[in-house]
PDB file of C-alpha atoms and ligand atoms in Angstrom:
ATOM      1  CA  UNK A 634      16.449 -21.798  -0.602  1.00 68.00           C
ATOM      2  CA  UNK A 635      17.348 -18.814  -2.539  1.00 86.00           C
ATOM      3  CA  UNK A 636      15.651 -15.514  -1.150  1.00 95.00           C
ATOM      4  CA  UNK A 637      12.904 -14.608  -3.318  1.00 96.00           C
ATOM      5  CA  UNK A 638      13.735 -10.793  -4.312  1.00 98.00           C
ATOM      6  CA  UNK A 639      17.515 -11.182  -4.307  1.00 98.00           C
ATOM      7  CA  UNK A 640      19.305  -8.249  -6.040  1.00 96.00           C
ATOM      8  CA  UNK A 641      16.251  -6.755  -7.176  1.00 98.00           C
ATOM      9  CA  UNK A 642      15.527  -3.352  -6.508  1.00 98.00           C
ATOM     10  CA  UNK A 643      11.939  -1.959  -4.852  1.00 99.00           C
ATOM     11  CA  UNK A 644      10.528   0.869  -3.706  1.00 99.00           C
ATOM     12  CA  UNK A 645       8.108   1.207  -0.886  1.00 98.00           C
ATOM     13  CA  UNK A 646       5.623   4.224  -0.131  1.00 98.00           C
ATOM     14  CA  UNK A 647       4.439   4.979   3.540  1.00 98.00           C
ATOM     15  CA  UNK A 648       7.402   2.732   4.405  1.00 98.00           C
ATOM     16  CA  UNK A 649       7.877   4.314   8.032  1.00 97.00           C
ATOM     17  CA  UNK A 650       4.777   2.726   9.025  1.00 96.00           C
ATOM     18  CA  UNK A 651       1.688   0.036   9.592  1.00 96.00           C
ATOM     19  CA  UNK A 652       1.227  -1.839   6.483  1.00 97.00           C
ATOM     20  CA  UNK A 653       4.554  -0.329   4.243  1.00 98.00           C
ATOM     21  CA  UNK A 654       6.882  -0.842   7.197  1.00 97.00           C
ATOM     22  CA  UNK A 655       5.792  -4.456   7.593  1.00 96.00           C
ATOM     23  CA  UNK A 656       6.505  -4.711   3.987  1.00 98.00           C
ATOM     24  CA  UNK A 657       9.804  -3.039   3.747  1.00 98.00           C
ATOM     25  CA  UNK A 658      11.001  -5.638   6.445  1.00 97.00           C
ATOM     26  CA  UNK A 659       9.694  -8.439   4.915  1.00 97.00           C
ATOM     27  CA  UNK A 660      11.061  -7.490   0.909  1.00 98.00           C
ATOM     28  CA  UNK A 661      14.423  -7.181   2.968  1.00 98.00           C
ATOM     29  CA  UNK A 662      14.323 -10.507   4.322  1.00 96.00           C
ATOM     30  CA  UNK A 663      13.858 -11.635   0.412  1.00 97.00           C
ATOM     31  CA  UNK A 664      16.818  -9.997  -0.364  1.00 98.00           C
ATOM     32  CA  UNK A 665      15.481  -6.986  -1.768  1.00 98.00           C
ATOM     33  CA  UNK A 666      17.095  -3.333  -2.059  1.00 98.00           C
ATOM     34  CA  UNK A 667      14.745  -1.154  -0.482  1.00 98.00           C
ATOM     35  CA  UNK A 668      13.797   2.082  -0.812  1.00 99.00           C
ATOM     36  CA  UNK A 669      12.150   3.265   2.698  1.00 98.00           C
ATOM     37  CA  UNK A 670       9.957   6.533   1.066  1.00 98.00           C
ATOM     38  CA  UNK A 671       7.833   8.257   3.150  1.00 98.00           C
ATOM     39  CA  UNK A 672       6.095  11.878   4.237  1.00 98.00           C
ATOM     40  CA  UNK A 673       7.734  11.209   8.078  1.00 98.00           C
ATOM     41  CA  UNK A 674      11.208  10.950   7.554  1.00 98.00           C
ATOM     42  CA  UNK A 675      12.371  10.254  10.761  1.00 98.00           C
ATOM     43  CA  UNK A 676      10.363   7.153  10.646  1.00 97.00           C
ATOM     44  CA  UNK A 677      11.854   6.412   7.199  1.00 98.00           C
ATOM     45  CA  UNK A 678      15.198   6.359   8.523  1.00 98.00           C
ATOM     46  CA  UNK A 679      14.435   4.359  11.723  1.00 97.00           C
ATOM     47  CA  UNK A 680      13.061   1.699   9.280  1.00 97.00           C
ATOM     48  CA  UNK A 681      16.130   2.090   6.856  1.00 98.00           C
ATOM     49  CA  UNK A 682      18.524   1.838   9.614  1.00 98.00           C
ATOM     50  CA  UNK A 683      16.984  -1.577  10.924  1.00 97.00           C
ATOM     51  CA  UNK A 684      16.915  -2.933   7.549  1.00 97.00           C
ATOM     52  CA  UNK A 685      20.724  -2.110   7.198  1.00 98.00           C
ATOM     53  CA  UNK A 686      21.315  -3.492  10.421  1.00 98.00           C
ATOM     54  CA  UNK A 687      19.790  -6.952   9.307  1.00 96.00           C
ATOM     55  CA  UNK A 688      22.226  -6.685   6.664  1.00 97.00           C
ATOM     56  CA  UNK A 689      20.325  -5.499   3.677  1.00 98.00           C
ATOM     57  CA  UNK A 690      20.775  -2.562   1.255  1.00 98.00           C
ATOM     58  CA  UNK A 691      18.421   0.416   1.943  1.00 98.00           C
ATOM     59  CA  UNK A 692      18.002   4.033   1.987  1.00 98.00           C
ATOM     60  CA  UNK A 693      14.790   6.679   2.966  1.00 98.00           C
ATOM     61  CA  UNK A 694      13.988   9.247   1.091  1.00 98.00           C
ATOM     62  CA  UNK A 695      10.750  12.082   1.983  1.00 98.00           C
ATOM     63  CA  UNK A 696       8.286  12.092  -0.097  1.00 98.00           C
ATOM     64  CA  UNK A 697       4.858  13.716  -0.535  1.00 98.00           C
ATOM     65  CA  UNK A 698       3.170  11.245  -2.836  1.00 98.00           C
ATOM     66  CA  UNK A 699       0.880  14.137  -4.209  1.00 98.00           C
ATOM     67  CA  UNK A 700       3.729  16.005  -5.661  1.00 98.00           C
ATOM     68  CA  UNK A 701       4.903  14.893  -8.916  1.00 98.00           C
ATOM     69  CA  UNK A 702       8.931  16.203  -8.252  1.00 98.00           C
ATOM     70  CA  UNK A 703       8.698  13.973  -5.766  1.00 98.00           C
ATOM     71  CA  UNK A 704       7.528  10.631  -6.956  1.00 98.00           C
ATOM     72  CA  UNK A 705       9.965  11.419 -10.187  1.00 98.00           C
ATOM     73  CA  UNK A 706      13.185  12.173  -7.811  1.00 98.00           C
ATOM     74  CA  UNK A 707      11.843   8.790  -5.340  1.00 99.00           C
ATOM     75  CA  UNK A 708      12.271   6.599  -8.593  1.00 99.00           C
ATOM     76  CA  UNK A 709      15.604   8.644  -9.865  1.00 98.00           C
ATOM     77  CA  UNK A 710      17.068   8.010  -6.511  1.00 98.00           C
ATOM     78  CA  UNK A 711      16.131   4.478  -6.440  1.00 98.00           C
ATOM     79  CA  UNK A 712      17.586   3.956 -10.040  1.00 98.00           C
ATOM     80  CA  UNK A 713      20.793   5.654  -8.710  1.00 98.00           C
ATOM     81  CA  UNK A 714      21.350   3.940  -5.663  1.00 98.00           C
ATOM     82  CA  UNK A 715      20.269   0.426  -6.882  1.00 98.00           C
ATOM     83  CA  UNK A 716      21.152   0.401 -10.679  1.00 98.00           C
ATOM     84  CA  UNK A 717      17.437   0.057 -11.392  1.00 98.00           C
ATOM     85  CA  UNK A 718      13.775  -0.691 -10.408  1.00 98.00           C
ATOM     86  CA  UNK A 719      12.531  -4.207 -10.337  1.00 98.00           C
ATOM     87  CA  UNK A 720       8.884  -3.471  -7.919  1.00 98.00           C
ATOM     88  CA  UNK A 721       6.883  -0.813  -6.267  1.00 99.00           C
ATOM     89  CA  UNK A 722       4.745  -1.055  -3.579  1.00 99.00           C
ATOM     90  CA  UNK A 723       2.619   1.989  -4.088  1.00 99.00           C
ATOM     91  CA  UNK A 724       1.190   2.272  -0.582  1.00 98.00           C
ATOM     92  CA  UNK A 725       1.013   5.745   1.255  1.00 98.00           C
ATOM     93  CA  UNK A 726      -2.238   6.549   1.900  1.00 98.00           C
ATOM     94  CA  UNK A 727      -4.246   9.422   4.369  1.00 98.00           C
ATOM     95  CA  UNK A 728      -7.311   8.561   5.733  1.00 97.00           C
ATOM     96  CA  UNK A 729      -7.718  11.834   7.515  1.00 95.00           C
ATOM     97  CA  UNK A 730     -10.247  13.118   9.774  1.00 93.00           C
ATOM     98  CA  UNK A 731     -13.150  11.912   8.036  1.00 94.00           C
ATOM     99  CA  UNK A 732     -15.247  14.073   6.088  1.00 96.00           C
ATOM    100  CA  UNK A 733     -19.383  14.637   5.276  1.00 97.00           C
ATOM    101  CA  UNK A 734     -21.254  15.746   2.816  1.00 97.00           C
ATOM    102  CA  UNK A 735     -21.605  18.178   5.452  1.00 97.00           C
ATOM    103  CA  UNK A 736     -18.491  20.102   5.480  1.00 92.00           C
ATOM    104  CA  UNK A 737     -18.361  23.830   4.639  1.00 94.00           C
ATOM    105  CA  UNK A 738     -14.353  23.084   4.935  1.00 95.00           C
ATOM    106  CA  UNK A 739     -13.334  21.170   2.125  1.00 96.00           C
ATOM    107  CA  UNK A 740      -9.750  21.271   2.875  1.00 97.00           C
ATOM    108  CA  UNK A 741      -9.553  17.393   4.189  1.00 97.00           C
ATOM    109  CA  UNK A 742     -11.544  16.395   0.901  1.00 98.00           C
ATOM    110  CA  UNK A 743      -8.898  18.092  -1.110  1.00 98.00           C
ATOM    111  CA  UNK A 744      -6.040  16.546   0.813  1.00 98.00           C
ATOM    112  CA  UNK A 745      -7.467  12.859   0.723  1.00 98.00           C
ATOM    113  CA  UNK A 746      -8.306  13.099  -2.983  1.00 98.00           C
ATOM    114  CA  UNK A 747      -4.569  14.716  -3.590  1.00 98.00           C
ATOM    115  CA  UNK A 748      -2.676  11.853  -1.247  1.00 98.00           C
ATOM    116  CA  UNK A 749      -5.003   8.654  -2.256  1.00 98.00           C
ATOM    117  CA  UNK A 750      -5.862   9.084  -5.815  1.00 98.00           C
ATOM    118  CA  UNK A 751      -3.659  11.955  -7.540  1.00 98.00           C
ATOM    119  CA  UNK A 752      -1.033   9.993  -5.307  1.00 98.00           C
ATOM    120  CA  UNK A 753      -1.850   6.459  -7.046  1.00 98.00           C
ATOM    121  CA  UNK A 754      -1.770   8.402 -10.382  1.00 98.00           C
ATOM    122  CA  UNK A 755       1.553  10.331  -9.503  1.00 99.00           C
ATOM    123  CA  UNK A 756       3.047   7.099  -8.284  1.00 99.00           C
ATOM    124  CA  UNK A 757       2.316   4.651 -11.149  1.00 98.00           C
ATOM    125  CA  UNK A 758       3.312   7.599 -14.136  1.00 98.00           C
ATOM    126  CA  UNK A 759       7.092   7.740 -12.428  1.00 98.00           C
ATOM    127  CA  UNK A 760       7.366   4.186 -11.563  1.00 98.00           C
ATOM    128  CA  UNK A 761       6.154   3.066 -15.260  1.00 98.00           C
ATOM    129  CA  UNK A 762       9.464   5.073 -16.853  1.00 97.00           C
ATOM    130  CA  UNK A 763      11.678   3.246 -14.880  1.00 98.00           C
ATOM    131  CA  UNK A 764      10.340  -0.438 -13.932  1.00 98.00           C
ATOM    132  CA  UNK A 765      12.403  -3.313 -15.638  1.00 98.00           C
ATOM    133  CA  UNK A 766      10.518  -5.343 -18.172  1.00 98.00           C
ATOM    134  CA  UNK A 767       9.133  -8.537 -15.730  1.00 98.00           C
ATOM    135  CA  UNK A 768       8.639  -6.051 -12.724  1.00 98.00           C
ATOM    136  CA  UNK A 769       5.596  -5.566 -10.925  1.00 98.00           C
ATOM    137  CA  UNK A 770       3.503  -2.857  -9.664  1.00 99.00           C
ATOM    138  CA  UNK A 771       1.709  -3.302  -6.329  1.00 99.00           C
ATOM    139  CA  UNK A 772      -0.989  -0.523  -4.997  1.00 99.00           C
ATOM    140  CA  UNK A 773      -2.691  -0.212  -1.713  1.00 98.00           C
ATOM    141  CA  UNK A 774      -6.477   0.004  -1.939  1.00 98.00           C
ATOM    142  CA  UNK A 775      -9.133  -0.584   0.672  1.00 98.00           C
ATOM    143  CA  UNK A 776     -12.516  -1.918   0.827  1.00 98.00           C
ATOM    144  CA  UNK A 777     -13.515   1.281   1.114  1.00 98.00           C
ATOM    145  CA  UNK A 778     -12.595   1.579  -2.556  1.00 98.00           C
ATOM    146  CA  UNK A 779     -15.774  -1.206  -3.206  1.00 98.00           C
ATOM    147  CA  UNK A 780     -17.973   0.128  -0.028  1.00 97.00           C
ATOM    148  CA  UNK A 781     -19.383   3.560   0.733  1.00 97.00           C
ATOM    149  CA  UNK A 782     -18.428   5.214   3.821  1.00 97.00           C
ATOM    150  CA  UNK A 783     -20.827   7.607   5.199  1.00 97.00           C
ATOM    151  CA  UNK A 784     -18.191   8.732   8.002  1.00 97.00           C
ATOM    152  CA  UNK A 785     -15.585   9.372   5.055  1.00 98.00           C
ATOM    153  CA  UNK A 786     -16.669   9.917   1.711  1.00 98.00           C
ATOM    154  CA  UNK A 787     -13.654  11.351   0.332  1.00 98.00           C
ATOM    155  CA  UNK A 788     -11.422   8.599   1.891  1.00 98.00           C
ATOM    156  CA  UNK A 789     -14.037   6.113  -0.277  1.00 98.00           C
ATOM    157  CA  UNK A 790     -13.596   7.737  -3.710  1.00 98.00           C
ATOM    158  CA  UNK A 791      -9.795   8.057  -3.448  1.00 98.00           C
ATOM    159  CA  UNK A 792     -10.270   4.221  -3.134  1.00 98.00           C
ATOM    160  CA  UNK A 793     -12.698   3.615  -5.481  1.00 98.00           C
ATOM    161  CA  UNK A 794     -10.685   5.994  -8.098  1.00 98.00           C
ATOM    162  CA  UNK A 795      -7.221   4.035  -7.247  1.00 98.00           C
ATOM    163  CA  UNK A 796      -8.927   0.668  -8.464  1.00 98.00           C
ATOM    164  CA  UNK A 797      -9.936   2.485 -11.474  1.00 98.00           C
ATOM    165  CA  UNK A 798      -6.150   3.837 -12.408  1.00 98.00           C
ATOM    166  CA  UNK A 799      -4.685   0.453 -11.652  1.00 98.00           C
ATOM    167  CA  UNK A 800      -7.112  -1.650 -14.276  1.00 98.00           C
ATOM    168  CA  UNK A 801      -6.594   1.212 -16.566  1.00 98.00           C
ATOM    169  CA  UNK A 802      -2.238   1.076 -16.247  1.00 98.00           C
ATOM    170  CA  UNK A 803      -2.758  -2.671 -17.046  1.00 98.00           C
ATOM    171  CA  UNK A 804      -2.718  -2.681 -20.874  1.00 98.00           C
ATOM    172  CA  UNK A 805       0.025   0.176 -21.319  1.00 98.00           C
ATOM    173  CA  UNK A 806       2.097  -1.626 -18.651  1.00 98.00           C
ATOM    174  CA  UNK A 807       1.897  -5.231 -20.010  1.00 98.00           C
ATOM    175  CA  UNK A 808       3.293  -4.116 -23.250  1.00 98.00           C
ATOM    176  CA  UNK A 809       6.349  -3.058 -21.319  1.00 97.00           C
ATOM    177  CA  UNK A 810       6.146  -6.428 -19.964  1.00 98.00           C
ATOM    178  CA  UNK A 811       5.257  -4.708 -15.983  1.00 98.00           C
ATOM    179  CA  UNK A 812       1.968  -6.099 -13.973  1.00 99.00           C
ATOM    180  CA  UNK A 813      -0.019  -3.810 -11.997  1.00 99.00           C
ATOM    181  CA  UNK A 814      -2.375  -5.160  -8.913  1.00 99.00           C
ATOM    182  CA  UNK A 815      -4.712  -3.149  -6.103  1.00 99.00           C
ATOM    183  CA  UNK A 816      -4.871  -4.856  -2.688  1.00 99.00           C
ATOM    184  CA  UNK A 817      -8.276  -3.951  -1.137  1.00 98.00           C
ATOM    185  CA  UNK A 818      -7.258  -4.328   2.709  1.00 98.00           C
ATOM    186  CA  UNK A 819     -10.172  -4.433   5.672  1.00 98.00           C
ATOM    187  CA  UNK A 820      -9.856  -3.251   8.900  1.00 96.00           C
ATOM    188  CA  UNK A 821      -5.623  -3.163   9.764  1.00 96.00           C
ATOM    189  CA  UNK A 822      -4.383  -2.864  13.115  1.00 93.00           C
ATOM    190  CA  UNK A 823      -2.507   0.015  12.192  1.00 90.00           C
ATOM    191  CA  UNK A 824      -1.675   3.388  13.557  1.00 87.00           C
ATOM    192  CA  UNK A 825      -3.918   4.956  10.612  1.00 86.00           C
ATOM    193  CA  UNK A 826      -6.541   3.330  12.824  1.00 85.00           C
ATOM    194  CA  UNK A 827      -5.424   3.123  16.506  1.00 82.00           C
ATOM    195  CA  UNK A 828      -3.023   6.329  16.792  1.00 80.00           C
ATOM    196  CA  UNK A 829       0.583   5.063  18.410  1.00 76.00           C
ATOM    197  CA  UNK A 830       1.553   1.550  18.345  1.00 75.00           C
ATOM    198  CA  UNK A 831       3.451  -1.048  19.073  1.00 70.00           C
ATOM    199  CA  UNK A 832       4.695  -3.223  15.998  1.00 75.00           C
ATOM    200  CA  UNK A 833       4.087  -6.690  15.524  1.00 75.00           C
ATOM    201  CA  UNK A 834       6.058  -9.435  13.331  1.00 80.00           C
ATOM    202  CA  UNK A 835       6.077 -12.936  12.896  1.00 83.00           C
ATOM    203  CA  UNK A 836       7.619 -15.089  10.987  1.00 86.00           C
ATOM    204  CA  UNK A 837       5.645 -15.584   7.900  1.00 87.00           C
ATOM    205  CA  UNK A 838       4.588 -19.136   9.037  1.00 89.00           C
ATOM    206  CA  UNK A 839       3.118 -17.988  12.007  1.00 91.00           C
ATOM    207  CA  UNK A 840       0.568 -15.810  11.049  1.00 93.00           C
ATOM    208  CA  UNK A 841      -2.723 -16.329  12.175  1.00 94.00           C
ATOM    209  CA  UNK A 842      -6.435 -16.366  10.773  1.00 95.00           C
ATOM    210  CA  UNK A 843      -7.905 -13.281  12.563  1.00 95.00           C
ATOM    211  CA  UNK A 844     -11.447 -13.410  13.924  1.00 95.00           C
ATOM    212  CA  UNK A 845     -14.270 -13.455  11.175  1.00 95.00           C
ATOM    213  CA  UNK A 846     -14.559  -9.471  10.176  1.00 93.00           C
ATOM    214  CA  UNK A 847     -11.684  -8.886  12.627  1.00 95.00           C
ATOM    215  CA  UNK A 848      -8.645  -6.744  12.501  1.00 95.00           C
ATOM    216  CA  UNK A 849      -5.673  -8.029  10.393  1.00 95.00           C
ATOM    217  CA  UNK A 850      -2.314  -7.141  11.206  1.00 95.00           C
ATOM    218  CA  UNK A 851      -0.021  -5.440   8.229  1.00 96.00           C
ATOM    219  CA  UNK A 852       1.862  -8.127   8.096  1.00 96.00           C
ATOM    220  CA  UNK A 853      -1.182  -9.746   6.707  1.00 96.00           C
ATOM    221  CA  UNK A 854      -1.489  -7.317   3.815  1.00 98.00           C
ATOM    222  CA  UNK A 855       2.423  -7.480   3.850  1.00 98.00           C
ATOM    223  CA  UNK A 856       3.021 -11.112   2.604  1.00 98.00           C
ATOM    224  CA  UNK A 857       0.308 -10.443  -0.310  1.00 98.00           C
ATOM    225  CA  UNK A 858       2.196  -7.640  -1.544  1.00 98.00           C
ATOM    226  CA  UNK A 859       5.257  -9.630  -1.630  1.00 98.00           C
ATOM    227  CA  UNK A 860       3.505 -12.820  -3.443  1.00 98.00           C
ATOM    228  CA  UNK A 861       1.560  -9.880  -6.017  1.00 98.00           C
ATOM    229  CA  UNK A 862       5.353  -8.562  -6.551  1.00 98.00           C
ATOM    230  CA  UNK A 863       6.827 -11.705  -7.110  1.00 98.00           C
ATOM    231  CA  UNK A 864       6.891 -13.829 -10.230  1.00 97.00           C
ATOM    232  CA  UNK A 865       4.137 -16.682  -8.624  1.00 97.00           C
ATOM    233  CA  UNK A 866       1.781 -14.068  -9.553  1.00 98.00           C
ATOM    234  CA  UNK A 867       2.601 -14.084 -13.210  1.00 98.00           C
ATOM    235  CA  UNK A 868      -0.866 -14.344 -14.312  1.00 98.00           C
ATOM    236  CA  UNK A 869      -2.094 -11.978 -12.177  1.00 98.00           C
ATOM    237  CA  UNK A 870      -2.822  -8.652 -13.526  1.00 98.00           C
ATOM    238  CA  UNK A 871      -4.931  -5.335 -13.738  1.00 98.00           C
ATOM    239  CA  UNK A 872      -7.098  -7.078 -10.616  1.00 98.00           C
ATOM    240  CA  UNK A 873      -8.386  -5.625  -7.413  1.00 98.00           C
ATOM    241  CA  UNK A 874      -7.256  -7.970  -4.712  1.00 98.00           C
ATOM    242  CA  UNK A 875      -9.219  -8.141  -1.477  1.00 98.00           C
ATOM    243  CA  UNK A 876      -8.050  -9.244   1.949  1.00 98.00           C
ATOM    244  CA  UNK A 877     -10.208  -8.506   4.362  1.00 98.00           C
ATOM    245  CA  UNK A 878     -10.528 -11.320   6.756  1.00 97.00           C
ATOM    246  CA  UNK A 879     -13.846 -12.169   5.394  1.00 97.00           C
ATOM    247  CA  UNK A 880     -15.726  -7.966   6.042  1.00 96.00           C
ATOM    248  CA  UNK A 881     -16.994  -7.763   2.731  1.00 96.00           C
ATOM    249  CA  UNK A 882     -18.087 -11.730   2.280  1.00 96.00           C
ATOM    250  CA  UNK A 883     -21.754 -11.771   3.350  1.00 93.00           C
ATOM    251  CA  UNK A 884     -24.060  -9.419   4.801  1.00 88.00           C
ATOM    252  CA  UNK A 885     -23.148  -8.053   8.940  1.00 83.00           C
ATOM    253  CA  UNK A 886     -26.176  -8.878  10.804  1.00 74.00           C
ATOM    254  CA  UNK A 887     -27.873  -5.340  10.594  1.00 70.00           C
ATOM    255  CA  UNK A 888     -30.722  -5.225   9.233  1.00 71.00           C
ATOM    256  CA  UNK A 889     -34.149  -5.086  11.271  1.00 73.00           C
ATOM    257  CA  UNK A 890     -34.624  -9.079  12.769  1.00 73.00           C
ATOM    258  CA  UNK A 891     -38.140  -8.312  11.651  1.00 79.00           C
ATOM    259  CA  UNK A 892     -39.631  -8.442   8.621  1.00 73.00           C
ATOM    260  CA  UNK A 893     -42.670  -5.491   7.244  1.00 71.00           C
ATOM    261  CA  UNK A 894     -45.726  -6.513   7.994  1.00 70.00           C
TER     262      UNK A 894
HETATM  263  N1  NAD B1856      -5.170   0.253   8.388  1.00 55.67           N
HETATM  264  C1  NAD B1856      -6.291  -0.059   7.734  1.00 55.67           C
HETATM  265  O1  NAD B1856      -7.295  -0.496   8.334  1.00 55.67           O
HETATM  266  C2  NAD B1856      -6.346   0.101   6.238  1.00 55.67           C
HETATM  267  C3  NAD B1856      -7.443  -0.457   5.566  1.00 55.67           C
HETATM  268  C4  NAD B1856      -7.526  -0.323   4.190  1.00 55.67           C
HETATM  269  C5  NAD B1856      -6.535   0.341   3.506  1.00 55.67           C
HETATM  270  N2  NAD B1856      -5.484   0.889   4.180  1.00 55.67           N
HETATM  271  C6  NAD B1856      -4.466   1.576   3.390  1.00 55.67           C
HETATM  272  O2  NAD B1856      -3.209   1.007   3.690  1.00 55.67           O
HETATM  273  C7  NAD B1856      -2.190   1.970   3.393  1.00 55.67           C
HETATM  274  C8  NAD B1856      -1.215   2.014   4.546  1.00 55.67           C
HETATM  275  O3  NAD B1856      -1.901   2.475   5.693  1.00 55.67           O
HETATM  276  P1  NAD B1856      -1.558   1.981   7.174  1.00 55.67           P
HETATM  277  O4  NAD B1856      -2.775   1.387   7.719  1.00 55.67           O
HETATM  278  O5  NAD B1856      -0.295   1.223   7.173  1.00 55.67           O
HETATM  279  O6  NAD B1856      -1.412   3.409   7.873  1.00 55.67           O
HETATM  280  P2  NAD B1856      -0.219   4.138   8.606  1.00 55.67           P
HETATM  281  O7  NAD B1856      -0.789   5.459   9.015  1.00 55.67           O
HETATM  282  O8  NAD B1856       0.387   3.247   9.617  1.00 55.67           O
HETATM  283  O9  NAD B1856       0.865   4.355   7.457  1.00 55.67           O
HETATM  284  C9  NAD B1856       0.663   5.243   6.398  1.00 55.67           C
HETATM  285  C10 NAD B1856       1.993   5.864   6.041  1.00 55.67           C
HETATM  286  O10 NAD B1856       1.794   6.705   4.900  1.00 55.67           O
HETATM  287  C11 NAD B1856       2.532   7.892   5.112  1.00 55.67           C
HETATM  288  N3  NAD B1856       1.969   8.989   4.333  1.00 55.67           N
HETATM  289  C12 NAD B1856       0.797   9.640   4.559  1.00 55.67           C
HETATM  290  N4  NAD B1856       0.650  10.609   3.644  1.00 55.67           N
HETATM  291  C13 NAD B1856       1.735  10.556   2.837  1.00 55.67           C
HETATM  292  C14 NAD B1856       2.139  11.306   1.717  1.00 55.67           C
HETATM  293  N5  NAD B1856       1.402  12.317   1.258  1.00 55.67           N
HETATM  294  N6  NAD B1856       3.300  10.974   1.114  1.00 55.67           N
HETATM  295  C15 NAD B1856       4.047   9.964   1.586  1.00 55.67           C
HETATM  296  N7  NAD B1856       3.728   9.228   2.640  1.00 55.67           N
HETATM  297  C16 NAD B1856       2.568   9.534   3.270  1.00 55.67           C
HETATM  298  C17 NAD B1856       2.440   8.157   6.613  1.00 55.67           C
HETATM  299  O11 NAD B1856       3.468   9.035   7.047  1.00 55.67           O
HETATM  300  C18 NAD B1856       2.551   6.751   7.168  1.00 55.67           C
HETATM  301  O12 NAD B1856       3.891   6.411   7.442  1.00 55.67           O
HETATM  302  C19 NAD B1856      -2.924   3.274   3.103  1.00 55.67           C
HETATM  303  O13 NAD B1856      -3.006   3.459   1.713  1.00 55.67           O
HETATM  304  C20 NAD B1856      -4.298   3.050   3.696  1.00 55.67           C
HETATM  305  O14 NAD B1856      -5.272   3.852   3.075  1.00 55.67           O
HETATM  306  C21 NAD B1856      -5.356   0.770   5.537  1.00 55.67           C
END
């Protein structure tokens, strides 16, 4: 069977890690030119180099997504090295270290706000003057972008914000003939949430159902980038996508097991 993004040309943000690492592997094994782009370069080029050992074309580049120069040189490199852009995974993200309506320090605010939703906005204006007609624009929400989170407000409108950039790049996308999607992940067993891991990868087939409201693993949220990327999801545009291993279904059992009296 042919591979699925042979030839064609992607770029990947927060690519040296979790969720974009799992998806710079897995575009790879489609037979996609990748573009490893990330703050941590070192792990860029650790990811690069193993996708050019399995054979594929690749390259890392560092990249603050909150600076414009550097989301417009990310897609000018890409162009260069590759001949064009066919997909983006728009997927750095900073969670932080939480912040309250509490704060006197509004530094972490600013920083979330800058990397999440500027970011997005940063990421989608340089991709757009590049993408090929029939490309595809994939950006990494959360659930936090439909949910409040008291322990991180700021972390919670980036997301929220995000969702609202991607249905707005819809229209002026699709008349280039370029689809633009949100995946809202849950809880990821990622180093954003667990500090220093270990990587885990399995052959797409293999992937397991989680526990109800469990942890996924980024591969999870990996494989729906691909399929949002990819031409099965023709029909599939301006949406926010969730996958979430069922958190946001139904009601947690929280609330008081006893009713006023
Ligand atoms: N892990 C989860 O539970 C979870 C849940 C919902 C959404 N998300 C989102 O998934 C995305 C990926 O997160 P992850 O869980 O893989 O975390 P991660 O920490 O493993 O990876 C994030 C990567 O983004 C990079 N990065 C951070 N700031 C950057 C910047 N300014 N410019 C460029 N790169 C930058 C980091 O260096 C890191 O490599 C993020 O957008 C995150 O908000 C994660």
């Amino acid at each position: 069977m042919s591979k699925e993004f042979a030839g064609k040309s992607v770029i990947v943000t927060g690519a040296a890690s979790g969720i974009g690492k799992a998806a710079a592997y897995r575009f790879a094994d489609e037979g996609a030119k990748v573009c490893v782009a990330d703050l941590n370069i070192a792990g860029a080029e650790t990811v690069a180099q193993a996708l050019k050992d399995k054979g594929a074309e690749a390259f890392a580049t560092k990249v603050d997504v909150s600076v414009k120069d550097d989301n417009d040189r990310m897609v000018a490199e890409t162009v260069a090295a590759f001949g064009g852009l066919d997909a983006a995974f728009l997927n750095a993200g900073y969670y932080g270290p939480g912040t309250s309506f509490f704060d006197e320090d509004v530094t972490a605010f600013d920083r979330i706000i800058a990397i999440n939703l500027r970011g997005c906005f940063l990421g989608i204006r340089a991709v757009a003057k590049a993408i090929r007609s029939g490309g595809a624009i994939v950006v990494t929400g959360s659930t936090g972008g439909i949910m409040g989170l008291g322990i991180n407000p700021a972390y919670s409108a980036s997301k929220h914000g995000l969702i609202g950039l991607v249905r707005s790049a819809a229209e002026p996308l699709a008349e280039r003939g370029v689809r633009i999607n949100a995946i809202l992940p849950g809880g990821v067993n990622t180093p954003l949430n667990f500090g220093e891991m270990v990587d885990t990868y399995y052959p797409p087939e293999e992937l397991k159902m989680p526990p109800f409201r469990g942890y996924g693993e980024s591969q999870h949220i990996a494989e729906f980038a691909l399929f949002l990327a990819s031409p099965r999801a023709a029909f599939i545009n301006g949406g926010a996508h969730v996958a979430d291993g069922g958190l946001t279904s139904s009601f947690a059992a929280v609330m008081p097991a006893t009713a006023p009296t």
